[in-house]
mmCIF file of N, CA and C in Angstrom:
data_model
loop_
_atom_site.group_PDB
_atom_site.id
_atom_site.type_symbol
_atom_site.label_atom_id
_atom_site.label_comp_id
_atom_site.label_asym_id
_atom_site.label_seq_id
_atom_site.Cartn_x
_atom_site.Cartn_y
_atom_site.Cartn_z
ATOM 1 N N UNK A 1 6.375 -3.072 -13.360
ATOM 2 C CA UNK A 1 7.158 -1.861 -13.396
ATOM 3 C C UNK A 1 6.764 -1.014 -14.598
ATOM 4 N N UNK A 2 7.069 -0.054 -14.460
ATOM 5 C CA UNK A 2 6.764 1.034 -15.516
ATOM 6 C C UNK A 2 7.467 0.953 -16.885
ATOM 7 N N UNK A 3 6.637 1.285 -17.510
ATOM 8 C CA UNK A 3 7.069 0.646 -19.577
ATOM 9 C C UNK A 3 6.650 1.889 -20.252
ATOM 10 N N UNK A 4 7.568 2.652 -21.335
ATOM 11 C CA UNK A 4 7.616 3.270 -22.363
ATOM 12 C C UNK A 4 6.424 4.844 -21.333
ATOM 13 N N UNK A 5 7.461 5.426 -20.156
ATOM 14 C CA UNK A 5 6.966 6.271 -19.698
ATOM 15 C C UNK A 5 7.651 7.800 -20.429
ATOM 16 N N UNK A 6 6.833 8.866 -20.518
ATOM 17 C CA UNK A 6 7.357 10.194 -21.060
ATOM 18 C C UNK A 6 7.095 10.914 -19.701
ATOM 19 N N UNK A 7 7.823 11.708 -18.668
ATOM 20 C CA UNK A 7 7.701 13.049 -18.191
ATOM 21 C C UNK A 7 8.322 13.862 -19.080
ATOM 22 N N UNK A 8 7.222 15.027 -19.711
ATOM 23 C CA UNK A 8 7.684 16.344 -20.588
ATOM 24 C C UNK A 8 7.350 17.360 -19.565
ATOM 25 N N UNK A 9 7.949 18.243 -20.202
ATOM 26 C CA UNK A 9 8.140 19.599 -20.090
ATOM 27 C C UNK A 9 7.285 20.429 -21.485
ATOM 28 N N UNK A 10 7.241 21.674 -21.143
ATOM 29 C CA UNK A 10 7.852 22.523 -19.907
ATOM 30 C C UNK A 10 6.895 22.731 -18.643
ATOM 31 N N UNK A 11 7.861 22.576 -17.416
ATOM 32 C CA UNK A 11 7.224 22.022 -16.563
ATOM 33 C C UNK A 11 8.951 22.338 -15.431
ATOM 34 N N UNK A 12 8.013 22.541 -14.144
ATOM 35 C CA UNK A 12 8.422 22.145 -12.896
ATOM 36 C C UNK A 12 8.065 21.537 -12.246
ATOM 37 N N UNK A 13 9.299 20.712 -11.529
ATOM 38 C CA UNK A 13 9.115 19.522 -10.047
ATOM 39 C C UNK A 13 10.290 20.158 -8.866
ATOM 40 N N UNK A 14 9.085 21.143 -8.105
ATOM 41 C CA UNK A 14 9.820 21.410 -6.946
ATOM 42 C C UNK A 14 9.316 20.820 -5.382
ATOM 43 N N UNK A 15 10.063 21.529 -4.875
ATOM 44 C CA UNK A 15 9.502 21.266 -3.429
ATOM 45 C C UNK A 15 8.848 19.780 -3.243
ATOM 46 N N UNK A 16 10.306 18.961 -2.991
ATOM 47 C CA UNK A 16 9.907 17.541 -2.707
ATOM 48 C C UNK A 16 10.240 16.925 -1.496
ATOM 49 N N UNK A 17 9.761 16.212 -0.347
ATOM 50 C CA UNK A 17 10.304 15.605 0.412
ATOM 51 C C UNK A 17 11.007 14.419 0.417
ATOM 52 N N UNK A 18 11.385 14.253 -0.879
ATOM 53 C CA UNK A 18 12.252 13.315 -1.123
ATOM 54 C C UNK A 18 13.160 13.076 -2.287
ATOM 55 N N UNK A 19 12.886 12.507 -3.512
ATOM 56 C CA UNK A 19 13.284 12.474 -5.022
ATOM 57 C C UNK A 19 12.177 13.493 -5.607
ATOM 58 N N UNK A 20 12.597 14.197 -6.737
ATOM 59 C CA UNK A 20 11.587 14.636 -7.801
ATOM 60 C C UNK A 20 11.199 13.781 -8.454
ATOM 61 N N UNK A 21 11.704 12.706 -9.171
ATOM 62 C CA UNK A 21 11.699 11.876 -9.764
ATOM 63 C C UNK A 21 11.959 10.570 -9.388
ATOM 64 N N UNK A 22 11.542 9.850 -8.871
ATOM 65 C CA UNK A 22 12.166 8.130 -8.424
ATOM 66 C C UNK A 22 11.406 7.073 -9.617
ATOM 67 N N UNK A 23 12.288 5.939 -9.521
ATOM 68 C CA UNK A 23 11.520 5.021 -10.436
ATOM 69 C C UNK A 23 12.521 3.758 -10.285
ATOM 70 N N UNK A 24 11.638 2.743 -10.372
ATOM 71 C CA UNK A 24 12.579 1.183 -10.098
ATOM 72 C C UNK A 24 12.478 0.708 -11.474
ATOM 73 N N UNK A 25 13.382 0.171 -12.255
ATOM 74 C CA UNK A 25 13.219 -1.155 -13.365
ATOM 75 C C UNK A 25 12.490 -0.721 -13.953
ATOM 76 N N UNK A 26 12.245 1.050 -14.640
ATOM 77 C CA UNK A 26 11.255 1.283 -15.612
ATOM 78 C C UNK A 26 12.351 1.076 -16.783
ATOM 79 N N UNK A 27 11.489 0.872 -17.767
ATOM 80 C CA UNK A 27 11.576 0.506 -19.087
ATOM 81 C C UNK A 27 11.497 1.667 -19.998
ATOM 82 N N UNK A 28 12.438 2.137 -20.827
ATOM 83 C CA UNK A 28 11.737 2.866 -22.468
ATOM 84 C C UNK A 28 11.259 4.497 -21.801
ATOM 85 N N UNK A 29 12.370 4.726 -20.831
ATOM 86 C CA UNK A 29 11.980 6.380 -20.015
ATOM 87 C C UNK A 29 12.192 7.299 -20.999
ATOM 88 N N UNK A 30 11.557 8.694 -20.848
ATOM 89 C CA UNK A 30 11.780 9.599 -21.668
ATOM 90 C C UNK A 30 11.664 10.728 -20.867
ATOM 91 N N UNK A 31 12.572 11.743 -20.222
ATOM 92 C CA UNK A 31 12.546 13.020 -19.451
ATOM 93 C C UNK A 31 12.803 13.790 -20.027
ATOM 94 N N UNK A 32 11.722 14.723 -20.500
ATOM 95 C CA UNK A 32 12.206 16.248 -20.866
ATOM 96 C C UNK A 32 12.031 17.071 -20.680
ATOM 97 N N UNK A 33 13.056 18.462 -20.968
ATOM 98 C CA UNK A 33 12.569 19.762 -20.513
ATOM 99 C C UNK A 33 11.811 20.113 -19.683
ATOM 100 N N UNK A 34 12.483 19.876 -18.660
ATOM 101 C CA UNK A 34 12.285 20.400 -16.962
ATOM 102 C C UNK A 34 13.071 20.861 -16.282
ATOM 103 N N UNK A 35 12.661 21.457 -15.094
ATOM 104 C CA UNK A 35 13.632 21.979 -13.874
ATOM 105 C C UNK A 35 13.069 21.293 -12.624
ATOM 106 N N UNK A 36 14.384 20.395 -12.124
ATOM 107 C CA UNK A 36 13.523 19.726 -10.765
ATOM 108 C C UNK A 36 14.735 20.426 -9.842
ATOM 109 N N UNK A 37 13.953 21.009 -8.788
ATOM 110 C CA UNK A 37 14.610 21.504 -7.819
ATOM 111 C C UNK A 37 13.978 21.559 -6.514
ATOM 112 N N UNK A 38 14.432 21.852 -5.473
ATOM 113 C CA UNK A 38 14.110 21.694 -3.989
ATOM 114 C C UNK A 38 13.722 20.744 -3.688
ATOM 115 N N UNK A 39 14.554 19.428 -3.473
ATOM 116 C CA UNK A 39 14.541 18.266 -3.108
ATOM 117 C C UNK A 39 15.199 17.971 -1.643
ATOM 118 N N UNK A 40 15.265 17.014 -1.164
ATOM 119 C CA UNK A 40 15.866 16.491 -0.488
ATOM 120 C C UNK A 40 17.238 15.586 -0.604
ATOM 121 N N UNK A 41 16.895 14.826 -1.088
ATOM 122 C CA UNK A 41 17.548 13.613 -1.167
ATOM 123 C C UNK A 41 18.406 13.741 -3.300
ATOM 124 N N UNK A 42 17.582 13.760 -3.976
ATOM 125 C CA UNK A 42 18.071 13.740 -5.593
ATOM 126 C C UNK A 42 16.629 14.180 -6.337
ATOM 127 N N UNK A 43 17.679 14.997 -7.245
ATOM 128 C CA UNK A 43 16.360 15.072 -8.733
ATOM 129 C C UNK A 43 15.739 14.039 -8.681
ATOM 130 N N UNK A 44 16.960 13.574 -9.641
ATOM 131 C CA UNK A 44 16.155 12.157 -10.202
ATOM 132 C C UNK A 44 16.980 11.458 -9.732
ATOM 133 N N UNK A 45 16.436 9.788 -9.380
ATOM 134 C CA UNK A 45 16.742 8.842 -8.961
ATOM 135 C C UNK A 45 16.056 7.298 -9.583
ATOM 136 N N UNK A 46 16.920 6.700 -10.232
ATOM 137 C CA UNK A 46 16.532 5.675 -11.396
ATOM 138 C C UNK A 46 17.417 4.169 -11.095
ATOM 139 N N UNK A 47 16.562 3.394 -10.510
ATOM 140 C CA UNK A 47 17.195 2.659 -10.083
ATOM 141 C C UNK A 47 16.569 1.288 -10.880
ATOM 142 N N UNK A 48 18.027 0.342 -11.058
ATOM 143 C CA UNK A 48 17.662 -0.622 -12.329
ATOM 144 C C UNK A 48 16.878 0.089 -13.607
ATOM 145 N N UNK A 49 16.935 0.927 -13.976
ATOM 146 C CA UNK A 49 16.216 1.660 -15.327
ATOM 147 C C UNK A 49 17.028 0.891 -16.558
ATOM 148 N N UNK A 50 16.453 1.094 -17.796
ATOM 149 C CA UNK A 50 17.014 0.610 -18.625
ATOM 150 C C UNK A 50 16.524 1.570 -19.787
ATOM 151 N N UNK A 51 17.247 1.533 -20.643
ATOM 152 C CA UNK A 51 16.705 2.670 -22.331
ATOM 153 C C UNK A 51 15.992 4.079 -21.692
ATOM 154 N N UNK A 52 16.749 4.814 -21.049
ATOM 155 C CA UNK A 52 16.683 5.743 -20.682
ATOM 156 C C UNK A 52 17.330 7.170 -21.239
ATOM 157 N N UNK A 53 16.668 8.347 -21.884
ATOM 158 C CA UNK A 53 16.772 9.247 -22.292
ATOM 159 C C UNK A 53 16.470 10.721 -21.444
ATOM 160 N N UNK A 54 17.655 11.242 -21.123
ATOM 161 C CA UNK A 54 17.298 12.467 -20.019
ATOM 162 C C UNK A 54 17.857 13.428 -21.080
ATOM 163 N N UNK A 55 16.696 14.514 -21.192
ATOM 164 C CA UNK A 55 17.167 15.603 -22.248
ATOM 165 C C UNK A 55 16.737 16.936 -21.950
ATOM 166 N N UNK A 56 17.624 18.192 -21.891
ATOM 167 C CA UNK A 56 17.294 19.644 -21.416
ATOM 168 C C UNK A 56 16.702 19.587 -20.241
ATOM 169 N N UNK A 57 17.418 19.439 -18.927
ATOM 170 C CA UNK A 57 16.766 19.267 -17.654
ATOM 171 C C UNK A 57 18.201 20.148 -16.934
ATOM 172 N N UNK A 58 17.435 20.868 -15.797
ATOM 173 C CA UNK A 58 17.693 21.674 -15.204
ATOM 174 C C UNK A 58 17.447 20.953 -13.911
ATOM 175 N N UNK A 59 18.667 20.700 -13.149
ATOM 176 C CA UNK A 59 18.304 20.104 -11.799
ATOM 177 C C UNK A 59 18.929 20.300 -10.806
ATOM 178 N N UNK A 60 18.363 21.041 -10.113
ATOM 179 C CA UNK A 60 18.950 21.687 -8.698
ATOM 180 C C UNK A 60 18.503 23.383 -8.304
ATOM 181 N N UNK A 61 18.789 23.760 -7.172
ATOM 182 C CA UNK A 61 19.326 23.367 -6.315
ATOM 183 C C UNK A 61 18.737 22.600 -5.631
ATOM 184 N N UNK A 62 19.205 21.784 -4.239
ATOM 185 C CA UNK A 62 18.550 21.270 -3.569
ATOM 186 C C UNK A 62 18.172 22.167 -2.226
ATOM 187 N N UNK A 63 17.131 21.355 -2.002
ATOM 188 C CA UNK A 63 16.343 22.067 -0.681
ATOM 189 C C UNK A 63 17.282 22.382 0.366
ATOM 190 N N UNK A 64 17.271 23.468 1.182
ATOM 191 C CA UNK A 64 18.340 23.302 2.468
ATOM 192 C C UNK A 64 17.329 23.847 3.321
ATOM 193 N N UNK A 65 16.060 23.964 3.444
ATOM 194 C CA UNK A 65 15.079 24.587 4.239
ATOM 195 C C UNK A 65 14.403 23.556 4.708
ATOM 196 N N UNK A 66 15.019 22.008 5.435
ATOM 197 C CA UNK A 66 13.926 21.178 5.790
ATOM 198 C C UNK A 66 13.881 21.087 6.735
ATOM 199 N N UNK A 67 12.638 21.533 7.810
ATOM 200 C CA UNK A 67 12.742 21.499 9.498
ATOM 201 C C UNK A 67 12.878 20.096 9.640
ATOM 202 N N UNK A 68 12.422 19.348 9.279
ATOM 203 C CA UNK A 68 12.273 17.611 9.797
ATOM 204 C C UNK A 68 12.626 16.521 8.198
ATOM 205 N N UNK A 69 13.553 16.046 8.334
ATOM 206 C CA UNK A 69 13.971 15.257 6.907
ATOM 207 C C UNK A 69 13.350 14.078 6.920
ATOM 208 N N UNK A 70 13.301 13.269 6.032
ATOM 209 C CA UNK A 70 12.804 11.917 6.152
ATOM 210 C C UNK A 70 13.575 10.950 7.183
ATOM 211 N N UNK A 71 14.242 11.118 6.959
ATOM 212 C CA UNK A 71 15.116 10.020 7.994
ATOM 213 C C UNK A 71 14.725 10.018 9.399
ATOM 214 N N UNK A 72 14.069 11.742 9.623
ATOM 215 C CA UNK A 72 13.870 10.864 11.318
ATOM 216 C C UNK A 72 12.258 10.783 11.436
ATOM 217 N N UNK A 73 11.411 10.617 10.194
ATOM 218 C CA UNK A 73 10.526 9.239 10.102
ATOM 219 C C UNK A 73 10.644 8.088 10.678
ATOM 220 N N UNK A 74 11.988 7.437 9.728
ATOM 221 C CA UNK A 74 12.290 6.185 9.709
ATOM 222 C C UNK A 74 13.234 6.190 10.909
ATOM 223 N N UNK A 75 13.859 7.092 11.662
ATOM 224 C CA UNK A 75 14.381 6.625 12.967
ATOM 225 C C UNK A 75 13.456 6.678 14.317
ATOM 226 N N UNK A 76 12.373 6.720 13.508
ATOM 227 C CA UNK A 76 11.068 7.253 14.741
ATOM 228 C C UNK A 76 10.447 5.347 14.838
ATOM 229 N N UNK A 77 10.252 5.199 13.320
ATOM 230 C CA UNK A 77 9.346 4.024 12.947
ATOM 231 C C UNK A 77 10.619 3.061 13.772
ATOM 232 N N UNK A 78 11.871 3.000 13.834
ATOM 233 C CA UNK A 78 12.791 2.023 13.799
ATOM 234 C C UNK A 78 12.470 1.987 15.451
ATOM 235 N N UNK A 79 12.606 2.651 16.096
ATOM 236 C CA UNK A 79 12.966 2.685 17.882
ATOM 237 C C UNK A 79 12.294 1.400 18.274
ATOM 238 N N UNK A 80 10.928 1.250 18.250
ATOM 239 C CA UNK A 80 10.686 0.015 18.745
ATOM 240 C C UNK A 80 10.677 -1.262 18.523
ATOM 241 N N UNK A 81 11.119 -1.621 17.282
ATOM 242 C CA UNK A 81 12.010 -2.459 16.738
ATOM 243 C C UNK A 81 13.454 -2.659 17.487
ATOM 244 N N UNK A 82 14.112 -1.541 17.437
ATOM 245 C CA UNK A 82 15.139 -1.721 18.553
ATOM 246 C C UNK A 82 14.890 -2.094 19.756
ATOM 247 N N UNK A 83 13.795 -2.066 20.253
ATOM 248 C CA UNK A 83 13.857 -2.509 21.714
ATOM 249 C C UNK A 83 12.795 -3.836 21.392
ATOM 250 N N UNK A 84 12.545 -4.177 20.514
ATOM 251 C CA UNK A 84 12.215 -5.668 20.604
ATOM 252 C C UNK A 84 13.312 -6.752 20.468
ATOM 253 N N UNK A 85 14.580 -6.051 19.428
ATOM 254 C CA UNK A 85 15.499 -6.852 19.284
ATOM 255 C C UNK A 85 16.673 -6.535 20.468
ATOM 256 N N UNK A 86 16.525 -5.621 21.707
ATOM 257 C CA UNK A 86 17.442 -5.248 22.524
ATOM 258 C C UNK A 86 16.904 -6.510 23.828
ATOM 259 N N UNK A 87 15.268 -6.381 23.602
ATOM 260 C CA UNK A 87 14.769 -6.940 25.111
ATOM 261 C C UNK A 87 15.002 -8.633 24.747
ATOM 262 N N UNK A 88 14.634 -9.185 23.348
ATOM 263 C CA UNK A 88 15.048 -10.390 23.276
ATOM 264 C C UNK A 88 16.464 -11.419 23.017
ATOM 265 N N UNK A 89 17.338 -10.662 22.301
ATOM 266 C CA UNK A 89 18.983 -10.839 21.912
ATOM 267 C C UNK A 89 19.713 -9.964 22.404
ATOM 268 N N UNK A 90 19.393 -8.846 23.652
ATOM 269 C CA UNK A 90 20.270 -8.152 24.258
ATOM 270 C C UNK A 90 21.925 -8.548 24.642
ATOM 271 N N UNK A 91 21.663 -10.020 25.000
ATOM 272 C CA UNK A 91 23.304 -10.564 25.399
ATOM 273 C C UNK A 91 23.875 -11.231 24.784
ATOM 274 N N UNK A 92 23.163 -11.569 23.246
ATOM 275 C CA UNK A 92 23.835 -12.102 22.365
ATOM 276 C C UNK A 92 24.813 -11.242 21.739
ATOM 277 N N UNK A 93 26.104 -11.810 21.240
ATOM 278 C CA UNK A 93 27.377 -11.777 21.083
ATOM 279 C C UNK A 93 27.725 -11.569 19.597
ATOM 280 N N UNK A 94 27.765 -10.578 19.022
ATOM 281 C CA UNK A 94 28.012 -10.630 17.440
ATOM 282 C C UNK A 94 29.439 -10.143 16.946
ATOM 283 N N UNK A 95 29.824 -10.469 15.753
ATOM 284 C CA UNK A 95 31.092 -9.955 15.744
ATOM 285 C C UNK A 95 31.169 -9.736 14.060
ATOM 286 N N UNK A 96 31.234 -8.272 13.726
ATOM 287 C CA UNK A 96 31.290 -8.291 12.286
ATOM 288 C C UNK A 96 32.872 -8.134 11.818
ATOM 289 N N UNK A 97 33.009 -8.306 9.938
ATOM 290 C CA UNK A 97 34.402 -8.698 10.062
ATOM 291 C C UNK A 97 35.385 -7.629 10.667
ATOM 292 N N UNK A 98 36.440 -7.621 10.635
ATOM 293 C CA UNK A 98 37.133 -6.670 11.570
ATOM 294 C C UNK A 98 37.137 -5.952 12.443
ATOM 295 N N UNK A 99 36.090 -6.192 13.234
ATOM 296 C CA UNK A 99 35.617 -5.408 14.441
ATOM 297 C C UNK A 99 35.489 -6.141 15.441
ATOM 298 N N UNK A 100 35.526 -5.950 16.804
ATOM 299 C CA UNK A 100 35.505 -6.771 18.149
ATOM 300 C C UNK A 100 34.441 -7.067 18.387
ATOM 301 N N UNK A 101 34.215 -8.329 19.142
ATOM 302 C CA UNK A 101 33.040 -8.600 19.496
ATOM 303 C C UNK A 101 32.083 -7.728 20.510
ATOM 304 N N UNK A 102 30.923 -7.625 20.178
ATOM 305 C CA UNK A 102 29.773 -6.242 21.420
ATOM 306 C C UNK A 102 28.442 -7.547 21.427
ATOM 307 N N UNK A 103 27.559 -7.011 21.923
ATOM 308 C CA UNK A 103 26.364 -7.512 21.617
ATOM 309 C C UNK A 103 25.389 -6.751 21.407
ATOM 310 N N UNK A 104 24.296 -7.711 20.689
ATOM 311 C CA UNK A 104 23.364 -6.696 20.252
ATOM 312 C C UNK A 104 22.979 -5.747 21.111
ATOM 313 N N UNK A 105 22.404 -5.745 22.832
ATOM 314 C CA UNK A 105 22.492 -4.524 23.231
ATOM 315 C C UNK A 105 23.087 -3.022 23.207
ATOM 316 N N UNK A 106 24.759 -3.143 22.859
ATOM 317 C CA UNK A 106 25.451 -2.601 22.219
ATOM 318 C C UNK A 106 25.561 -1.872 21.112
ATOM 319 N N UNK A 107 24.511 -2.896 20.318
ATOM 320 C CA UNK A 107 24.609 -2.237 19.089
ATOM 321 C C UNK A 107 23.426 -0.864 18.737
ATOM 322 N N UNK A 108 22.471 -1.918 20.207
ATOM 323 C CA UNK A 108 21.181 -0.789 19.601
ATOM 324 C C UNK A 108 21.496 0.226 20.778
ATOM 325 N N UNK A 109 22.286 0.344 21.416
ATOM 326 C CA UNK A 109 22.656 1.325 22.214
ATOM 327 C C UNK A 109 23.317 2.461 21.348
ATOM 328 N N UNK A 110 24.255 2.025 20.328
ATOM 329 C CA UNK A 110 24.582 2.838 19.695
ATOM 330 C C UNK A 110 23.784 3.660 18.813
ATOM 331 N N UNK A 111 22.662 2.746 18.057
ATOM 332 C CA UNK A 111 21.960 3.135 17.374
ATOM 333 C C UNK A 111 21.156 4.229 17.713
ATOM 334 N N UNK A 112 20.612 4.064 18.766
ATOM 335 C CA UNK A 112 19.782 5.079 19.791
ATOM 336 C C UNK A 112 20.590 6.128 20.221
#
């Protein structure tokens, strides 16, 4: 993972199809003086980070101009997955807590 990283400024991070900024379990971050805007999803997004310093940042707005978002990527990539788990556990019987029992057909019926 990433150790004793600097994004400076001055500087822009626009027009993103996703985060301006993402990062897992970096270490010793340093963000400055920027404007991240036209995103999707978040500026910045810092997940498990630790010793992290965000200073003079300008962030937003977010994008509202996206013909096609990420998500229906991943509901594109998912479909046939659903029908591998519809054609083989279709009549199996699941029951999560407080909810009635359906089966997986059911479920990926909904999903779809």
């Amino acid at each position: 993972y990433a150790q004793n990283v600097e994004i400076k400024g001055p500087g822009v991070i626009g027009l993103s199809s996703h985060h301006g900024i993402h990062g897992n379990n970096a270490r010793n971050l340093y963000v400055h003086d920027l404007t991240v805007h036209h995103f999707d999803v978040a500026g910045i997004a810092l997940n498990g980070a630790q010793y992290v310093t965000l200073e003079n940042l300008m962030v937003g707005p977010q994008n509202n101009d996206i013909p096609t978002l990420g998500r229906y990527t991943q509901s594109r990539a998912l479909l046939p997955r659903l029908k591998e788990l519809n054609d083989a556990f279709g009549d199996v019987e699941v029951q999560f807590y407080g909810r009635d029992v359906t089966t997986v057909s059911a479920l990926c019926e909904r999903l779809v």
